[in-house]
Short mmCIF file of N, CA and C in Angstrom, two decimals:
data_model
loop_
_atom_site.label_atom_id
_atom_site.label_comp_id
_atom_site.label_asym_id
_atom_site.label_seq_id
_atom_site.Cartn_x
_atom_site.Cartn_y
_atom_site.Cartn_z
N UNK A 829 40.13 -3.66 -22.36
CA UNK A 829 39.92 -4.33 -21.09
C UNK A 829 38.43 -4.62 -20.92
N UNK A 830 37.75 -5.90 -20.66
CA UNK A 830 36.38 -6.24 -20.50
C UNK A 830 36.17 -6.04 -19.30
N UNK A 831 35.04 -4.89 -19.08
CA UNK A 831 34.30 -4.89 -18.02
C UNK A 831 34.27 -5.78 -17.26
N UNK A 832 34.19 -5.66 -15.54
CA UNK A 832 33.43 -6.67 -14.61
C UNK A 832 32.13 -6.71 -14.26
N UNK A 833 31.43 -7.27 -14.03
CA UNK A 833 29.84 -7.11 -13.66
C UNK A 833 30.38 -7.30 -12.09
N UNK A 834 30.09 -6.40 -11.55
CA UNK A 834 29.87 -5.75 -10.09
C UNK A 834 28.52 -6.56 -9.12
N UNK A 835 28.97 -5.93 -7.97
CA UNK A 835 27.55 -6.64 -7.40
C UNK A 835 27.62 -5.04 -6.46
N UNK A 836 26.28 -4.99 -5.20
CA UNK A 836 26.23 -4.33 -5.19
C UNK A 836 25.61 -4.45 -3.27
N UNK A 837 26.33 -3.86 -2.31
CA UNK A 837 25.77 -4.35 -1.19
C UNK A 837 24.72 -2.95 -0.35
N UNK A 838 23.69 -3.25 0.56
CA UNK A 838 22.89 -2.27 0.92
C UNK A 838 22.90 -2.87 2.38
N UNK A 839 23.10 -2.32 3.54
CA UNK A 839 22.38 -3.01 4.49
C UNK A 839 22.06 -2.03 5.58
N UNK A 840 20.98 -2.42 6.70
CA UNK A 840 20.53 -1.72 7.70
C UNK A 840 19.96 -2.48 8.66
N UNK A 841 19.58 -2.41 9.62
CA UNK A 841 18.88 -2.90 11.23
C UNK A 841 17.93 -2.46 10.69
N UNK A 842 16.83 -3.72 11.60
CA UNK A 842 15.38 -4.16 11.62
C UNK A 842 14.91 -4.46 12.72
N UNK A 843 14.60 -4.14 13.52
CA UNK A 843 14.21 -4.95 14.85
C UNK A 843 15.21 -5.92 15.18
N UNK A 844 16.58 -5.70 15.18
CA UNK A 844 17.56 -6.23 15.71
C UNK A 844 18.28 -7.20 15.08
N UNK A 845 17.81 -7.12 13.70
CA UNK A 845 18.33 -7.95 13.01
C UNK A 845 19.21 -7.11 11.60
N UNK A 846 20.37 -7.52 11.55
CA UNK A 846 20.71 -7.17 10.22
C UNK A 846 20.60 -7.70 8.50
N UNK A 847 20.41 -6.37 8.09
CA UNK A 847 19.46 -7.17 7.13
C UNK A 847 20.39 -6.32 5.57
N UNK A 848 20.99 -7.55 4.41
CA UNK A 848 22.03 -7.11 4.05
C UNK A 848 21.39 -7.68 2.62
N UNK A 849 21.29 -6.27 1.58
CA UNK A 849 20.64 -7.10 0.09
C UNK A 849 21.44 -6.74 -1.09
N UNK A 850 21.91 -7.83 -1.58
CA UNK A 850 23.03 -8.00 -2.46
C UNK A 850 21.83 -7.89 -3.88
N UNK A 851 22.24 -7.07 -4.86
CA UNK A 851 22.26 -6.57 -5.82
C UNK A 851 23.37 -6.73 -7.49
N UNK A 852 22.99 -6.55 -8.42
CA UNK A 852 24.00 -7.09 -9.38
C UNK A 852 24.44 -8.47 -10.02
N UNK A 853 24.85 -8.73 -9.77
CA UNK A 853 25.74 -10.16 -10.81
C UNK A 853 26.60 -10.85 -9.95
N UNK A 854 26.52 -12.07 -9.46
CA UNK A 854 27.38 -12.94 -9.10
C UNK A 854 28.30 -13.89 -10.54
N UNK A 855 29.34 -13.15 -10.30
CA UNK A 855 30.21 -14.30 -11.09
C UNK A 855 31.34 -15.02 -10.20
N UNK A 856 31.81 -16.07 -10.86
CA UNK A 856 33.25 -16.61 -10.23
C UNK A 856 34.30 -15.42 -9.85
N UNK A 857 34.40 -14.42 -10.77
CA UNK A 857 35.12 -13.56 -10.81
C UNK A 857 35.07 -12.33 -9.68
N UNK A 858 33.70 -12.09 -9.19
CA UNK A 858 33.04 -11.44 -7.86
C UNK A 858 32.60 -11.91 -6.79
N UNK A 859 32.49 -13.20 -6.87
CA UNK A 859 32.33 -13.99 -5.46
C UNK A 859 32.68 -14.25 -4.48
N UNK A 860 34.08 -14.20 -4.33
CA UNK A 860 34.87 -13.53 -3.46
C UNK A 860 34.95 -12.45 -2.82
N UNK A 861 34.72 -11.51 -3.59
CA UNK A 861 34.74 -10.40 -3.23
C UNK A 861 33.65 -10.04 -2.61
N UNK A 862 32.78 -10.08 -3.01
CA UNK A 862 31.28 -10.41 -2.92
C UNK A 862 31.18 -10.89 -0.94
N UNK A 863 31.96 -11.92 -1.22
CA UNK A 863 31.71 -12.86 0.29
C UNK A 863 32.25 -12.14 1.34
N UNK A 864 33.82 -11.12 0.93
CA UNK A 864 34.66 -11.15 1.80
C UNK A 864 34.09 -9.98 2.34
N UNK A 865 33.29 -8.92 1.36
CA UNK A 865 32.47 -7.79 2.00
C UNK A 865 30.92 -7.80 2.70
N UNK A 866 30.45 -8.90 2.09
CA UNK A 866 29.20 -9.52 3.35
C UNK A 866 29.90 -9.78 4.44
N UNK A 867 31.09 -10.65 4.89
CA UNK A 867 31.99 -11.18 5.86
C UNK A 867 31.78 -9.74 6.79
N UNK A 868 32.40 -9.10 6.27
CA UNK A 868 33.09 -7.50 7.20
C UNK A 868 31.70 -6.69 7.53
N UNK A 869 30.83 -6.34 6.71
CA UNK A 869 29.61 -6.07 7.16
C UNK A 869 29.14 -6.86 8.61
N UNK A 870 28.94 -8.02 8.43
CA UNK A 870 28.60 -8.82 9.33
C UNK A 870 29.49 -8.75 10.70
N UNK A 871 30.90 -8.94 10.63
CA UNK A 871 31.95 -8.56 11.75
C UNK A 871 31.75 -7.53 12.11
N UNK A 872 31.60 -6.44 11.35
CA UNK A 872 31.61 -5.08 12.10
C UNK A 872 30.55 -4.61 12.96
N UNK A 873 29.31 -5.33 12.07
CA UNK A 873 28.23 -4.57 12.43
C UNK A 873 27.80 -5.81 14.18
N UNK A 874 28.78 -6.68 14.41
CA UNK A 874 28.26 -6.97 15.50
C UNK A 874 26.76 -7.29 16.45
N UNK A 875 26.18 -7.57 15.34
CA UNK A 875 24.48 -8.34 15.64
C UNK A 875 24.66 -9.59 15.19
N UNK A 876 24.22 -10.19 16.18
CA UNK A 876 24.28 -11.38 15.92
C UNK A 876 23.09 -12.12 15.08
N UNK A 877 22.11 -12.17 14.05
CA UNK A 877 20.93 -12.09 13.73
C UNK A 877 21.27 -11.50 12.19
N UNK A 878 21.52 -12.24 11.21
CA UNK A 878 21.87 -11.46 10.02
C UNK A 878 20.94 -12.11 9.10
N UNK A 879 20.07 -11.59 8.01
CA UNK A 879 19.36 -11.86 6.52
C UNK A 879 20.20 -11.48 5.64
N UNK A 880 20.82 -12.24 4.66
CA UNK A 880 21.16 -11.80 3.35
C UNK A 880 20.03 -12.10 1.99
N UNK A 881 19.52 -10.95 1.44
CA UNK A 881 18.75 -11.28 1.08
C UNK A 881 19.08 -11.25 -0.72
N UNK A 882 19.16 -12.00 -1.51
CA UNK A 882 19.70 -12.53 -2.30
C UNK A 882 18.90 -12.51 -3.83
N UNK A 883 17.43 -12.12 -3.47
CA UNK A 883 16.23 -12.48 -4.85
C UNK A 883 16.74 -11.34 -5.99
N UNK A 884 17.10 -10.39 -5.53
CA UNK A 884 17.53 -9.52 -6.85
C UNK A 884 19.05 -9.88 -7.38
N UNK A 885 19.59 -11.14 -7.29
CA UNK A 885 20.98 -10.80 -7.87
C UNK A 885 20.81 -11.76 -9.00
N UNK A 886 21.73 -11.74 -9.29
CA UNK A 886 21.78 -12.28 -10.83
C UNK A 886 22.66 -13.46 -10.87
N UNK A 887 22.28 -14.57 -11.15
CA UNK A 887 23.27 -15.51 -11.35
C UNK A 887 23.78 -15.98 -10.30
N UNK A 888 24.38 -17.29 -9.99
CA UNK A 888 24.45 -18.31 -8.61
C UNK A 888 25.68 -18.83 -9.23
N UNK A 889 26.52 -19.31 -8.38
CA UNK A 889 27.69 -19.77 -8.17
C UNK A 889 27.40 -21.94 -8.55
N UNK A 890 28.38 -22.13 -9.35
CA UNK A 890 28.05 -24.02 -9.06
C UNK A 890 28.02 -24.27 -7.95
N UNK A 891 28.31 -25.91 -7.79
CA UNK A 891 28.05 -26.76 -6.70
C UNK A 891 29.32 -26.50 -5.85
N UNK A 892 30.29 -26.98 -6.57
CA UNK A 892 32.02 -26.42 -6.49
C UNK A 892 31.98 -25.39 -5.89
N UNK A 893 32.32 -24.50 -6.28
CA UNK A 893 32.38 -23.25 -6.48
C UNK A 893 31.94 -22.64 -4.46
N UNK A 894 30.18 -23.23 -4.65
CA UNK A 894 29.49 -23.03 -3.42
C UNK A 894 30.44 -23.90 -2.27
N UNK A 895 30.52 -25.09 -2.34
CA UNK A 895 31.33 -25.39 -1.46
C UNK A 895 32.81 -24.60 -1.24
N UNK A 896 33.64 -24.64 -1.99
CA UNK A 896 34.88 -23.43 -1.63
C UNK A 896 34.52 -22.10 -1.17
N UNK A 897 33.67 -21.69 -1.36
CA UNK A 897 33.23 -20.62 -0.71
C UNK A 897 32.94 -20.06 0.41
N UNK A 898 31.82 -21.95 1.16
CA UNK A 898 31.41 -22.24 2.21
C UNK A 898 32.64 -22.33 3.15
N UNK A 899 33.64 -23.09 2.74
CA UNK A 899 35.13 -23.60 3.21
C UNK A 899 35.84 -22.33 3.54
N UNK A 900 35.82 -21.05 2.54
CA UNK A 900 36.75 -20.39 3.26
C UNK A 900 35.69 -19.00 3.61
N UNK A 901 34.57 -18.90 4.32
CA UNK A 901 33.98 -18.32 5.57
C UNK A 901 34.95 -17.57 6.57
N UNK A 902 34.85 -16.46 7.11
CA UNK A 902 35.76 -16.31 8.06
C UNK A 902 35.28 -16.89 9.33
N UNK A 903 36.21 -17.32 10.34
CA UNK A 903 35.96 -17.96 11.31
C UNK A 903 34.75 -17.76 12.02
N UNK A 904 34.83 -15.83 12.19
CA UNK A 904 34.12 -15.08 12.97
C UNK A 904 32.38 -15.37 12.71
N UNK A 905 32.21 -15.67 11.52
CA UNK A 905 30.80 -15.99 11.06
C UNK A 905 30.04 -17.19 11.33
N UNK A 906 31.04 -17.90 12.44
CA UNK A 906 30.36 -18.64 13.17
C UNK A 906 29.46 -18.50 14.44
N UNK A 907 29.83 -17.15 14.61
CA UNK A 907 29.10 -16.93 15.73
C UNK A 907 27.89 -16.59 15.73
N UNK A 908 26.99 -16.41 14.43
CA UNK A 908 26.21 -15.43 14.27
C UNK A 908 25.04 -16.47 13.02
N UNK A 909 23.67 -15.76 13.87
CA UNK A 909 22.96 -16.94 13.08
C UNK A 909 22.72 -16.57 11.86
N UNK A 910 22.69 -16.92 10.65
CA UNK A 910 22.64 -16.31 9.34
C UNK A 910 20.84 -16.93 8.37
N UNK A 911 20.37 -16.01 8.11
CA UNK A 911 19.76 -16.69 7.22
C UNK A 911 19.69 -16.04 5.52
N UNK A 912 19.30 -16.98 4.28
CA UNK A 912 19.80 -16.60 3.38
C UNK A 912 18.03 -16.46 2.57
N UNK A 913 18.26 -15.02 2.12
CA UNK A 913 16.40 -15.35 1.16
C UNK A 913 16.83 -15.21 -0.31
N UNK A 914 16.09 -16.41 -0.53
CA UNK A 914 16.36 -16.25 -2.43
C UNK A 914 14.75 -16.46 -2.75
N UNK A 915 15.33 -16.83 -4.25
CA UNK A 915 13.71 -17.02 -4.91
C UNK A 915 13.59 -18.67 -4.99
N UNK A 916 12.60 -19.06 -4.57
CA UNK A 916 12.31 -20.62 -4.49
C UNK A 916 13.03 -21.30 -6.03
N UNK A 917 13.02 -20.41 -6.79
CA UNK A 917 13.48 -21.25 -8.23
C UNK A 917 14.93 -21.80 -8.15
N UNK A 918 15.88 -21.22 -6.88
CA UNK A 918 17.03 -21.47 -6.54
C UNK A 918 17.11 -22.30 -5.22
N UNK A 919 16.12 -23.17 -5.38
CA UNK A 919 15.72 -23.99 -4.30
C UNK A 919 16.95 -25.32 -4.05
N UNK A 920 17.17 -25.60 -5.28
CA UNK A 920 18.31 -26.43 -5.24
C UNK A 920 19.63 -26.62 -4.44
N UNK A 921 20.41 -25.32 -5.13
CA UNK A 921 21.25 -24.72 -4.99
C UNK A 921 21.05 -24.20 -3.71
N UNK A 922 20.20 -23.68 -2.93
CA UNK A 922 20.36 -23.31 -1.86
C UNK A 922 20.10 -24.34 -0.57
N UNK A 923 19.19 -25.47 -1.02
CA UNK A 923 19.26 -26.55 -0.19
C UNK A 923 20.81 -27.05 -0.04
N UNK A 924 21.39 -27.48 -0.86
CA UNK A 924 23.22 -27.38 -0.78
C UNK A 924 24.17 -26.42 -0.38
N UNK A 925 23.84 -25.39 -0.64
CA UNK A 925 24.52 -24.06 0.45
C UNK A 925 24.29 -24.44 2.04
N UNK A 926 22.60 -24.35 2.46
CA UNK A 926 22.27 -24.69 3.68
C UNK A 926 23.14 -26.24 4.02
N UNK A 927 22.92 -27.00 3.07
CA UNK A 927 23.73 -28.20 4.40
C UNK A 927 25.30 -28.18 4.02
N UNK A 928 26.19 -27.59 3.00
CA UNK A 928 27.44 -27.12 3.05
C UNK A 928 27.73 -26.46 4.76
N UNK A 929 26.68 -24.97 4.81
CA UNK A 929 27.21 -24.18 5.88
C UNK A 929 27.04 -25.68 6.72
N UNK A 930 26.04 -25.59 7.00
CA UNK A 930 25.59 -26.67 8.45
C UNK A 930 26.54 -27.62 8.75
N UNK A 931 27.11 -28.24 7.53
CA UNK A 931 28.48 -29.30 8.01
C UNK A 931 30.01 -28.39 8.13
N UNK A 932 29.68 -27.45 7.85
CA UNK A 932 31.23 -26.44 8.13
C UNK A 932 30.89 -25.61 9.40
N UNK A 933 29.91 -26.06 10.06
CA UNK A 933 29.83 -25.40 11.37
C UNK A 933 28.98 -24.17 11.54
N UNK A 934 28.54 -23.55 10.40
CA UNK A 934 28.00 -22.39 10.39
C UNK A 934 26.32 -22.32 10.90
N UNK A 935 25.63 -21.51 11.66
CA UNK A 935 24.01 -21.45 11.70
C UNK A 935 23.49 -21.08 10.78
N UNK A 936 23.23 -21.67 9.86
CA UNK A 936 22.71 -21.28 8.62
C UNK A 936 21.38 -21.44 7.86
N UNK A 937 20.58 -21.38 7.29
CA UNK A 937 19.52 -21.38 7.09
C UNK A 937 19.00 -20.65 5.50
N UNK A 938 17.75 -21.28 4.65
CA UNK A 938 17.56 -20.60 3.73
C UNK A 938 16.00 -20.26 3.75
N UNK A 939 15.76 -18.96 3.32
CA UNK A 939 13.90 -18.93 2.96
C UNK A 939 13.80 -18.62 1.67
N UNK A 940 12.76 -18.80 1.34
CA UNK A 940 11.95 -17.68 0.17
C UNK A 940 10.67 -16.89 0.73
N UNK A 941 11.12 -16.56 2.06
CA UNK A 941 10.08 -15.68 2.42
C UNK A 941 10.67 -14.99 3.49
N UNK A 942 10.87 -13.89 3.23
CA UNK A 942 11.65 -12.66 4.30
C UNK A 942 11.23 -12.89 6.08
N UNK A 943 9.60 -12.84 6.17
CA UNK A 943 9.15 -12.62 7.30
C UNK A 943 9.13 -14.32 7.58
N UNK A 944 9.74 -15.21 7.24
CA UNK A 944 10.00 -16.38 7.44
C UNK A 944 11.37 -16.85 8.11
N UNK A 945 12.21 -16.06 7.37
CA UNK A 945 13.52 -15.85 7.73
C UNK A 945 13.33 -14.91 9.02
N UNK A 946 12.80 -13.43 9.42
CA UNK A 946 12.70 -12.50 10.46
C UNK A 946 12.36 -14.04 11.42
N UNK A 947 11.16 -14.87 11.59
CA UNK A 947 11.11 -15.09 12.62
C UNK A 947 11.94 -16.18 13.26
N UNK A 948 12.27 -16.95 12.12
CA UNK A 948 13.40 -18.17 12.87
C UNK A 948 14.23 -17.04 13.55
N UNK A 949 15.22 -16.59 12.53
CA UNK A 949 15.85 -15.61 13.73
C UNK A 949 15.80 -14.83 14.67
N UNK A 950 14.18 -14.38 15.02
CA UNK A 950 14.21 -14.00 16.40
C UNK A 950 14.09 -14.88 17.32
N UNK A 951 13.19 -16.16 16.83
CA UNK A 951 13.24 -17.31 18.06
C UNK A 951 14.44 -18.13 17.85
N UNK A 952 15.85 -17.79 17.23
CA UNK A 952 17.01 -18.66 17.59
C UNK A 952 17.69 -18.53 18.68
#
């Protein structure tokens, strides 16, 4: 049986913001999974103000892929402003995530700079 490459979630409050850093390997095969446990983090933890912060993981999802992903969001994650930090080299790919969410309704947003991301979301 071949191993899965795992991912790996950490999160905690910041000055009122939740702040959630994904770790490990994104494959097709974990992305889902991946999403559906950022999802529940986010529902549960009930702050509205969330960072996923994204520079240590490994590997990015296609164009495809990102859109179906975007598409099946749980509803609830509309309520809540999200921003996403990667490493500028995934500048692409995340400019297309950001206007995916944005046309599926979501508040969404991307940085490559943490305290960039902290402040949009405190002045949203």
């Amino acid at each position: 049986m071949e191993k899965q490459e795992e991912h790996h979630l950490s999160s905690s409050v910041n000055e009122g913001i939740l702040e959630i850093v994904a770790t490990g390997v994104e494959t097709i095969g974990n992305a889902e999974r991946m999403k559906n446990d950022i999802d529940t983090i986010i529902i549960k933890s009930n702050i509205r103000n969330v960072i996923v912060d994204v520079r240590a993981l490994k590997g990015r999802l296609g164009i495809m892929d990102t859109y179906q992903r975007v598409r099946s969001y749980h509803p609830e994650i509309r309520k809540f402003n999200l921003a996403v930090v990667d490493l500028p080299e995934h500048a692409e790919y995340q400019n297309f995530h950001e206007a995916t969410s944005l046309n599926a309704g979501l508040r969404f947003k991307w940085f490559d700079d943490m305290d960039k991301a902290r402040a949009w979301l405190k002045s949203s």
